[in-house]
Coordinates of N, CA, C and O in Angstrom, one line a residue:
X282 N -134.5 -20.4 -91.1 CA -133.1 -19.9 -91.0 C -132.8 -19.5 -89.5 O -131.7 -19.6 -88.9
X283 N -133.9 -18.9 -89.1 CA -133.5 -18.2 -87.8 C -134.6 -18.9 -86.6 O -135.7 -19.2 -87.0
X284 N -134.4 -19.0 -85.7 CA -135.2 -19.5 -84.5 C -136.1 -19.0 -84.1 O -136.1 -17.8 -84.4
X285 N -137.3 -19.3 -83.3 CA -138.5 -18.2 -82.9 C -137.5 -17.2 -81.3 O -137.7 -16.1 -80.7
X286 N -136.5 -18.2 -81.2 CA -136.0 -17.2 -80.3 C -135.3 -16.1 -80.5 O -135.2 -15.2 -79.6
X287 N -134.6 -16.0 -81.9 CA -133.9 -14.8 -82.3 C -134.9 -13.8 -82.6 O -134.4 -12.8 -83.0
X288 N -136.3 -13.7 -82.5 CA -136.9 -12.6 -82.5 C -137.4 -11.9 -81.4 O -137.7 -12.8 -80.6
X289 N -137.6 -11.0 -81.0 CA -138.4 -10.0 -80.1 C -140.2 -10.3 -80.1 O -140.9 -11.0 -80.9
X290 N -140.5 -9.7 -79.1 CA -141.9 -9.7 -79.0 C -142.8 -9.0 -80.4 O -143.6 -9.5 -81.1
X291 N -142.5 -8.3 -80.4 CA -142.6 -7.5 -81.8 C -142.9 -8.5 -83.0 O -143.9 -8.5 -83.7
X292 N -141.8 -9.2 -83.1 CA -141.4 -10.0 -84.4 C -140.2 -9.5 -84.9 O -139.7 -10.0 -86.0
X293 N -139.7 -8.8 -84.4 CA -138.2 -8.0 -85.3 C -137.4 -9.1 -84.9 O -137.8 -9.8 -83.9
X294 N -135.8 -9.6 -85.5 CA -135.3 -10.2 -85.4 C -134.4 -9.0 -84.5 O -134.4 -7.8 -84.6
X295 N -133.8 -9.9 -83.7 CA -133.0 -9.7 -82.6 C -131.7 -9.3 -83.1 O -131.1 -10.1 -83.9
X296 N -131.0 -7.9 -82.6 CA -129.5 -7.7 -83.0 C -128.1 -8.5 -82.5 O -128.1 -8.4 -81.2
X297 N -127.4 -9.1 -82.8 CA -126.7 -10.1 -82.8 C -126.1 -9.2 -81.7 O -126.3 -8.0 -81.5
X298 N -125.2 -10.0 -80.7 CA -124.8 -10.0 -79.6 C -123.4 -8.8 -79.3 O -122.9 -8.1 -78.4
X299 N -123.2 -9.2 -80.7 CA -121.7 -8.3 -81.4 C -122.1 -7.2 -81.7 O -121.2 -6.3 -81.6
X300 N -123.4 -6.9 -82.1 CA -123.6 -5.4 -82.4 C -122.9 -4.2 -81.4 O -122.6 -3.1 -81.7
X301 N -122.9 -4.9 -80.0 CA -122.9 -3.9 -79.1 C -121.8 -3.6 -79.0 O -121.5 -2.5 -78.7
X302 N -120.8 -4.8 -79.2 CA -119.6 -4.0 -78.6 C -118.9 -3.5 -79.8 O -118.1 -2.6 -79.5
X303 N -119.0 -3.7 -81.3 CA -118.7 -3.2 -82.7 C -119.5 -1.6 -81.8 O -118.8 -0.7 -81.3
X304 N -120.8 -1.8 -81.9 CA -120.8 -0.3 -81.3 C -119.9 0.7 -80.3 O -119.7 1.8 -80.5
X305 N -119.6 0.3 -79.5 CA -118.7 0.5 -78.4 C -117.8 1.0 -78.8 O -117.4 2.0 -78.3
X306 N -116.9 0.2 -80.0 CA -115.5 0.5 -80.1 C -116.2 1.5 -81.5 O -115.3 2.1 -81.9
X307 N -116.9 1.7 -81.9 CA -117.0 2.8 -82.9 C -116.8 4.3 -82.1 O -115.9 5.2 -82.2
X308 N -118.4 4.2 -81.0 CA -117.8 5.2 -80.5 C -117.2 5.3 -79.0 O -117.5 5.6 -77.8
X309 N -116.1 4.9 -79.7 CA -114.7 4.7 -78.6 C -114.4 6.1 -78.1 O -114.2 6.2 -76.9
X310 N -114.5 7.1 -78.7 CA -114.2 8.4 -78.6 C -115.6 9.3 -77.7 O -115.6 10.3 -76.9
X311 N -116.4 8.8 -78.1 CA -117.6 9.2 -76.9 C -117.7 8.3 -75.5 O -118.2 8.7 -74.4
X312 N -117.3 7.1 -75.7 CA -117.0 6.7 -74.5 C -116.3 7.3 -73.8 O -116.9 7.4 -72.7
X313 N -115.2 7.9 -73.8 CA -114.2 8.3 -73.3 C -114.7 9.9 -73.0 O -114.6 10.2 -71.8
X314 N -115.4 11.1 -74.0 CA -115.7 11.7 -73.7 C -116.8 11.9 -72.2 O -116.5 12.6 -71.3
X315 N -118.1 11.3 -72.3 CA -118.9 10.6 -71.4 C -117.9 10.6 -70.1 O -117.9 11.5 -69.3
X316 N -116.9 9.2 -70.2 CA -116.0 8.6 -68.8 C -115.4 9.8 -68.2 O -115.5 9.9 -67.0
X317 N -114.7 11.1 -69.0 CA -114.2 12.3 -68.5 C -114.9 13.4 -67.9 O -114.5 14.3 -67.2
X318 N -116.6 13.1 -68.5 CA -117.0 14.4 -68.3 C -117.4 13.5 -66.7 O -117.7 14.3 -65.8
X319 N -117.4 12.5 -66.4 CA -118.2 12.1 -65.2 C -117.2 12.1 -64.3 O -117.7 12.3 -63.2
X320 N -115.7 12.0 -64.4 CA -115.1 12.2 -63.5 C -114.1 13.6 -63.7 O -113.0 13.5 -64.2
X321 N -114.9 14.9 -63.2 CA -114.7 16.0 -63.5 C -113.1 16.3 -63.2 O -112.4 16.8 -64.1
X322 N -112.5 15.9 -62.0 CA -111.6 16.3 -61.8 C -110.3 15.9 -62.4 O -109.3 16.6 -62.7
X323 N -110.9 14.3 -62.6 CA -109.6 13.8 -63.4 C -109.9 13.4 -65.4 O -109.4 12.6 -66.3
X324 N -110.8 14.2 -65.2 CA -111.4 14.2 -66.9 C -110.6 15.2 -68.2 O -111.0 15.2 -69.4
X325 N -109.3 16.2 -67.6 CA -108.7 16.2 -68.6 C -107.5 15.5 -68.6 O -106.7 15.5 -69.6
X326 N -107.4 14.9 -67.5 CA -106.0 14.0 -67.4 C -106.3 12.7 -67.8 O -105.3 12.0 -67.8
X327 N -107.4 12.2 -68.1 CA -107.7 11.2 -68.7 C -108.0 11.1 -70.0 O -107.7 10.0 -70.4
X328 N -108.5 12.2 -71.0 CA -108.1 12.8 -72.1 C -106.8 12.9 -72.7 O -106.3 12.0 -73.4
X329 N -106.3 13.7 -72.4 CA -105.0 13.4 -72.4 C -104.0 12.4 -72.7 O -103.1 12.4 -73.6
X330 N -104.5 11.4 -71.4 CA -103.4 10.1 -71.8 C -104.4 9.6 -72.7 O -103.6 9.0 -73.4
X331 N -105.6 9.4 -73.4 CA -105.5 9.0 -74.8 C -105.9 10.0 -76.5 O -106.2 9.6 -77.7
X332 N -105.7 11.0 -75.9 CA -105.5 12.2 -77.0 C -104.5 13.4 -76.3 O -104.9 14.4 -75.8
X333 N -103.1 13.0 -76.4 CA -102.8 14.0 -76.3 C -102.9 15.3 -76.8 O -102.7 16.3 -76.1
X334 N -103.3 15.2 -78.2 CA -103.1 16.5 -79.3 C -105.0 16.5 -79.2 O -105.7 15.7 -79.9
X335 N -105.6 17.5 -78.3 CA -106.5 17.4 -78.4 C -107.5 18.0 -79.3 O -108.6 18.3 -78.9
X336 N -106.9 18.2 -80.6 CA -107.6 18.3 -81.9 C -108.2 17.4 -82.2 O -109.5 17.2 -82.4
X337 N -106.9 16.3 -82.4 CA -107.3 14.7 -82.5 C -108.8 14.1 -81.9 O -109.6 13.5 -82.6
X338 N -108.9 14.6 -80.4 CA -109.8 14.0 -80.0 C -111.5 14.9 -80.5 O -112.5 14.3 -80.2
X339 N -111.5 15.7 -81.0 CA -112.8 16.4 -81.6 C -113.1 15.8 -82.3 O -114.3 15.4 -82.4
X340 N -111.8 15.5 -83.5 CA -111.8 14.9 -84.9 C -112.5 13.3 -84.6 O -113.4 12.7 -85.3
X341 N -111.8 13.0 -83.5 CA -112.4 11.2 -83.3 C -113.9 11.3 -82.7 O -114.4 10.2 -82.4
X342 N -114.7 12.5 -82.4 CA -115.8 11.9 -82.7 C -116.8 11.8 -83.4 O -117.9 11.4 -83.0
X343 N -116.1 12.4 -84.9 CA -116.9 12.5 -85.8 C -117.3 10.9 -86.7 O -118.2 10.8 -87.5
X344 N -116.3 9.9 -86.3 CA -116.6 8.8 -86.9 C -117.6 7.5 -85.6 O -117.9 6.3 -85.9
X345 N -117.9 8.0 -84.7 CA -118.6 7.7 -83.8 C -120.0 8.4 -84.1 O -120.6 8.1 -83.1
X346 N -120.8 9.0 -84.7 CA -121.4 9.6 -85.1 C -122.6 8.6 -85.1 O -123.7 8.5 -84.6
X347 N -121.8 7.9 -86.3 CA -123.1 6.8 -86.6 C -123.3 5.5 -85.6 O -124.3 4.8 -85.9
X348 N -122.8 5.1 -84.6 CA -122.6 4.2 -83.6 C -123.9 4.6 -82.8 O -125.0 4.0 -82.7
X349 N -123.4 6.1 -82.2 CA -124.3 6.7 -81.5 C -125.6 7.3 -81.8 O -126.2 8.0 -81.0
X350 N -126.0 7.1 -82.9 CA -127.2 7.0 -83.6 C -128.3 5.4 -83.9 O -129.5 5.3 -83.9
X351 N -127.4 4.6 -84.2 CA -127.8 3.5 -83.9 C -127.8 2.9 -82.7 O -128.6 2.0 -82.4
X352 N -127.1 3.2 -82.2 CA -127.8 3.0 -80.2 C -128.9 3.9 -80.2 O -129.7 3.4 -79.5
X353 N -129.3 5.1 -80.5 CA -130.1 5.6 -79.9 C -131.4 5.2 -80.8 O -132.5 5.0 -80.2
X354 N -131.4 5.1 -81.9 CA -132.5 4.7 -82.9 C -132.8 2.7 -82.5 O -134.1 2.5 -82.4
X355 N -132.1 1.5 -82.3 CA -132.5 0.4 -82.4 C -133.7 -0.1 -81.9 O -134.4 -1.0 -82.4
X356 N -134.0 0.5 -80.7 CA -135.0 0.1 -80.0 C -136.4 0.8 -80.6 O -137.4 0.4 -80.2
X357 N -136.3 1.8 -81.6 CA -137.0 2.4 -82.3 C -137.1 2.4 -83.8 O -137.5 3.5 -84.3
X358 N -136.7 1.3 -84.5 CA -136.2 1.2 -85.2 C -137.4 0.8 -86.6 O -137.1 1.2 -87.8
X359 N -138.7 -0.1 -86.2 CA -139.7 0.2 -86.5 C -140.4 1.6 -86.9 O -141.1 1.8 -88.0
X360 N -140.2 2.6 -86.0 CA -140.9 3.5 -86.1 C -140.1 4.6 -87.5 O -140.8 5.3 -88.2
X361 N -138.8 4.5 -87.7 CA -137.9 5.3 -88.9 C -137.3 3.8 -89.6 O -136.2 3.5 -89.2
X362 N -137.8 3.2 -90.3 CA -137.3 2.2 -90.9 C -136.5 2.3 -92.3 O -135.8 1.4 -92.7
X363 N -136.7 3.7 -93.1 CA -135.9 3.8 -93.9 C -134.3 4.6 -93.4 O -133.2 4.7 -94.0
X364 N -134.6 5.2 -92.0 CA -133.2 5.7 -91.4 C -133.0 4.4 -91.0 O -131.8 4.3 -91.0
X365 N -133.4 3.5 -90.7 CA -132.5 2.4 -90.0 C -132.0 1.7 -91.3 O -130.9 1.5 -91.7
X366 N -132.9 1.5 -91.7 CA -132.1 0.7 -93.6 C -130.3 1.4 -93.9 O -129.3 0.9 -94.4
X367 N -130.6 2.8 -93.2 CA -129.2 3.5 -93.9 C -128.1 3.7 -92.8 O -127.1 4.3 -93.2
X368 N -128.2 3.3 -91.4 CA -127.3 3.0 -90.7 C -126.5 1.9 -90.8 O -125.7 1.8 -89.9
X369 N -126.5 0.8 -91.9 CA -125.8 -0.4 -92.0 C -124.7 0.0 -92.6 O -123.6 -0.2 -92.1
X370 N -124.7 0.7 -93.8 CA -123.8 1.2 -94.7 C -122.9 2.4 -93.8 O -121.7 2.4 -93.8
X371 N -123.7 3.2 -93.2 CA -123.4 4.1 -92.3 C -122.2 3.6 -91.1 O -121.1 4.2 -90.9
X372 N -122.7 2.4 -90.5 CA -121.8 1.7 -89.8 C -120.3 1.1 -90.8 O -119.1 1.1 -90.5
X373 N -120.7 0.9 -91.5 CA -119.4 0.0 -92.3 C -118.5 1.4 -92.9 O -117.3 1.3 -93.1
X374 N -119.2 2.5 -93.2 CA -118.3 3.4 -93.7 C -117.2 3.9 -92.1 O -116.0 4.2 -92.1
X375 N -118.2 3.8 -91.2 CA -117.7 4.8 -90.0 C -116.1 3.5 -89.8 O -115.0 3.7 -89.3
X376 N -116.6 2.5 -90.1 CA -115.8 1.3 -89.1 C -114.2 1.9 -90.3 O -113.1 2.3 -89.9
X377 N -114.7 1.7 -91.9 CA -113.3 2.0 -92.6 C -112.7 2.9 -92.1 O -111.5 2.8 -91.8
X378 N -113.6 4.1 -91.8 CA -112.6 5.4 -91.4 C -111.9 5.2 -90.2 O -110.8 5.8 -90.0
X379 N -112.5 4.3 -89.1 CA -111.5 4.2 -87.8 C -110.8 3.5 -88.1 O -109.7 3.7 -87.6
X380 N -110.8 2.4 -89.2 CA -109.7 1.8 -89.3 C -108.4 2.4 -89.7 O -107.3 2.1 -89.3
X381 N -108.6 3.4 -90.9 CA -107.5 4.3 -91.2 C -107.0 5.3 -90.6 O -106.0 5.9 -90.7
X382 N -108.0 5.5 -89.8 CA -107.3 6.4 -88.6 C -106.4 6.4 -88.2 O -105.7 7.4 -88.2
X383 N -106.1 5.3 -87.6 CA -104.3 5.3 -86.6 C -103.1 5.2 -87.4 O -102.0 5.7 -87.2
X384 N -103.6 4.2 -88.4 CA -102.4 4.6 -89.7 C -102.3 5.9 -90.0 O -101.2 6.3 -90.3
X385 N -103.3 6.6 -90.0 CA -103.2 7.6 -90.4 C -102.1 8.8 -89.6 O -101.3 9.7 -89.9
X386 N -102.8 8.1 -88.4 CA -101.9 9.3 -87.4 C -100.2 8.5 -87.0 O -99.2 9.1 -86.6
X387 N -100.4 7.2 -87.3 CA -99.1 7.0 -87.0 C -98.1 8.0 -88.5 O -97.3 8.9 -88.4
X388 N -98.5 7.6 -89.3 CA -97.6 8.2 -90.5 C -97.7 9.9 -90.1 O -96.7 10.5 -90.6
X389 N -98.7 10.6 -89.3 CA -98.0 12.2 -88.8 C -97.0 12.0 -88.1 O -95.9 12.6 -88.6
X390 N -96.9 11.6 -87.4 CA -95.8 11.5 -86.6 C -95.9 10.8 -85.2 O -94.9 10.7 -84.5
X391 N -97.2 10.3 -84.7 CA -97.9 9.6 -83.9 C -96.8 8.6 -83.4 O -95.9 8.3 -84.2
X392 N -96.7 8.2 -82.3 CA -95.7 7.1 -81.9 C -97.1 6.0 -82.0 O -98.3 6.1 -81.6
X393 N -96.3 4.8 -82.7 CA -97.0 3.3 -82.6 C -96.9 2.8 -81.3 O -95.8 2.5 -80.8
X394 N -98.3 2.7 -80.4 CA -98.4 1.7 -79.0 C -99.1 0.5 -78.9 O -99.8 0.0 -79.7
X395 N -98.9 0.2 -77.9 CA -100.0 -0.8 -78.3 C -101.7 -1.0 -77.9 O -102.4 -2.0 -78.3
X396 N -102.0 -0.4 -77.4 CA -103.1 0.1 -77.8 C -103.3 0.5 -79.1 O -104.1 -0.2 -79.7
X397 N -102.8 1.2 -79.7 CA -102.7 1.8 -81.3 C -103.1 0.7 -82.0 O -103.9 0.7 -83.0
X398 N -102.4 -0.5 -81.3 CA -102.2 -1.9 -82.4 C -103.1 -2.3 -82.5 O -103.7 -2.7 -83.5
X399 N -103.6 -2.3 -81.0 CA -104.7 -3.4 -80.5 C -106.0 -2.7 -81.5 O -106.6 -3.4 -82.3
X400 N -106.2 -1.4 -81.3 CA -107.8 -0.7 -82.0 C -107.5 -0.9 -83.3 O -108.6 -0.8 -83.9
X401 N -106.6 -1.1 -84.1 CA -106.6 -1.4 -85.7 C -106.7 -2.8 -85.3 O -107.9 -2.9 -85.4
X402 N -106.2 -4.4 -84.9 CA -106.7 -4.8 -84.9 C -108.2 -5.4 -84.9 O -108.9 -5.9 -85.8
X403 N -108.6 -4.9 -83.4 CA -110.3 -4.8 -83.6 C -111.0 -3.9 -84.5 O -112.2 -3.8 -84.4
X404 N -110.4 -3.4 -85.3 CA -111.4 -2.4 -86.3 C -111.1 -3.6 -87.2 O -112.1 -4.4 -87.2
X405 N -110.3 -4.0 -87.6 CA -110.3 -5.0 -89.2 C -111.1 -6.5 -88.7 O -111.6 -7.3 -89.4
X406 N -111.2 -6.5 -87.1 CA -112.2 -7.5 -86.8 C -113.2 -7.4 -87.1 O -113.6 -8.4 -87.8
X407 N -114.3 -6.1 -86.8 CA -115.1 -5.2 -86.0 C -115.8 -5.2 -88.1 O -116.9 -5.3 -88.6
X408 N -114.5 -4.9 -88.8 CA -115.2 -4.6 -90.0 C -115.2 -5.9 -90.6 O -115.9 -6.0 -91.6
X409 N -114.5 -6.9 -90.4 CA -115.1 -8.3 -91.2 C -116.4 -8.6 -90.5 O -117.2 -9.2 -91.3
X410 N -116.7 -8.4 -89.5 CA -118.4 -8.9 -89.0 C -119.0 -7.8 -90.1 O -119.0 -8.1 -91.3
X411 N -119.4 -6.7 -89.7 CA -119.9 -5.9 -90.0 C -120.2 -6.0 -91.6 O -121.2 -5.3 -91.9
X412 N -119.4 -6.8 -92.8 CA -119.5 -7.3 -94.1 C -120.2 -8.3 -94.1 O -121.3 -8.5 -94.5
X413 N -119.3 -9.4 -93.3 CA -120.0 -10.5 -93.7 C -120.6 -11.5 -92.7 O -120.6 -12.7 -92.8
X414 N -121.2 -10.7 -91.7 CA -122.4 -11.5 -90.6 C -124.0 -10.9 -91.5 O -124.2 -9.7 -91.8
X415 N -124.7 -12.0 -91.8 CA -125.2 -12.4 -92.0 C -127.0 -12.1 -91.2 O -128.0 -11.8 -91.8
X416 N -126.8 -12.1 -89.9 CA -127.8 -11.8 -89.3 C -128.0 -10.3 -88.9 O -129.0 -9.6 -88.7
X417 N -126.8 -10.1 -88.8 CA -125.9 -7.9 -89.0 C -127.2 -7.7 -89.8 O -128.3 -7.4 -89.5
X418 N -126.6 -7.9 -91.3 CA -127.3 -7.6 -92.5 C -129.2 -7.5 -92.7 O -129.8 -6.5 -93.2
X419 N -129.7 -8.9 -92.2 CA -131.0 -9.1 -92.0 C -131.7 -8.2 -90.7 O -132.9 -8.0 -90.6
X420 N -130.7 -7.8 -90.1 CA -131.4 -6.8 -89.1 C -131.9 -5.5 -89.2 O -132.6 -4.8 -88.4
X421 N -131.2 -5.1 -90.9 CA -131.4 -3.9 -91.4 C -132.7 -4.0 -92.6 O -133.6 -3.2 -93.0
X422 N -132.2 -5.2 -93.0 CA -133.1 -5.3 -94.2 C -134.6 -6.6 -94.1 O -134.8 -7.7 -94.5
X423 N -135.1 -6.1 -93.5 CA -136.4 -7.3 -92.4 C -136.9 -8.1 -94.2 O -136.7 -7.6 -95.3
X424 N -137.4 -9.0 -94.0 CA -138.0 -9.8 -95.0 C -139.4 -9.5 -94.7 O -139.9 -10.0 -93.7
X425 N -140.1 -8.7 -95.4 CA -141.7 -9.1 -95.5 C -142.3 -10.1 -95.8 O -141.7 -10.9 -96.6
X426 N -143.6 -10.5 -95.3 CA -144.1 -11.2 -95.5 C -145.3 -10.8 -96.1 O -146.1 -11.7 -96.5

């Protein structure tokens, strides 16, 4: 099914290419925190223009949670293999909640932009891989031999 090159030295099958940036846009909201805290001066005016209501932005990084856990666990992933088994589900729950998110906040009273548009877009992308890619899946659940 899979080639001697989609594995690692190890033997683990290699994380699909998409993992990273599905990671990325999960945690969108720590990216952003990260990008402000490094540019001190202009790091609440950068906030800002994409959380104005900076409640909002606390709240968004609670669904980044599990992104930034699975970046920090994959390379290690052997060593906690029943916590890696439970970041798949972890990921697909985190992806639904961003996806409701902006609906969510458009219906407060949030003005629709397009950015707004674009990140529900890539969330309903971001969560059809994340269902139904195939090698996603096999990366959590290894086949013994």
């Amino acid at each position: 099914m899979y080639s001697p090159a989609d594995y690692d030295s190890d033997g683990r099958l290699r994380l699909p290419f998409l993992f990273w940036p599905v990671l990325l846009l999960q945690a969108r909201t720590w990216f952003l925190f990260v990008m402000a805290a490094a540019s001190r001066e202009q790091g609440n005016a950068l906030l800002t223009l994409f959380y104005p209501d900076h409640d909002t932005f606390w709240w968004g990084l609670l669904p980044g949670i599990p992104a930034v856990l699975a970046f920090l666990l994959c390379g290690r992933r052997q060593v906690v293999p029943r916590l890696w088994r439970l970041m798949r589900p972890l990921l697909i729950l985190a992806q639904i909640v961003l996806l409701a998110w902006q609906p969510v906040l458009w219906l407060s009273g949030e003005t629709v932009t397009g950015i707004g548009v674009a990140l529900v877009v890539a969330d309903v992308v971001a969560l059809g891989w994340l269902l139904t890619n195939p090698r996603f899946h096999a990366c959590f659940h290894p086949v013994e031999h």
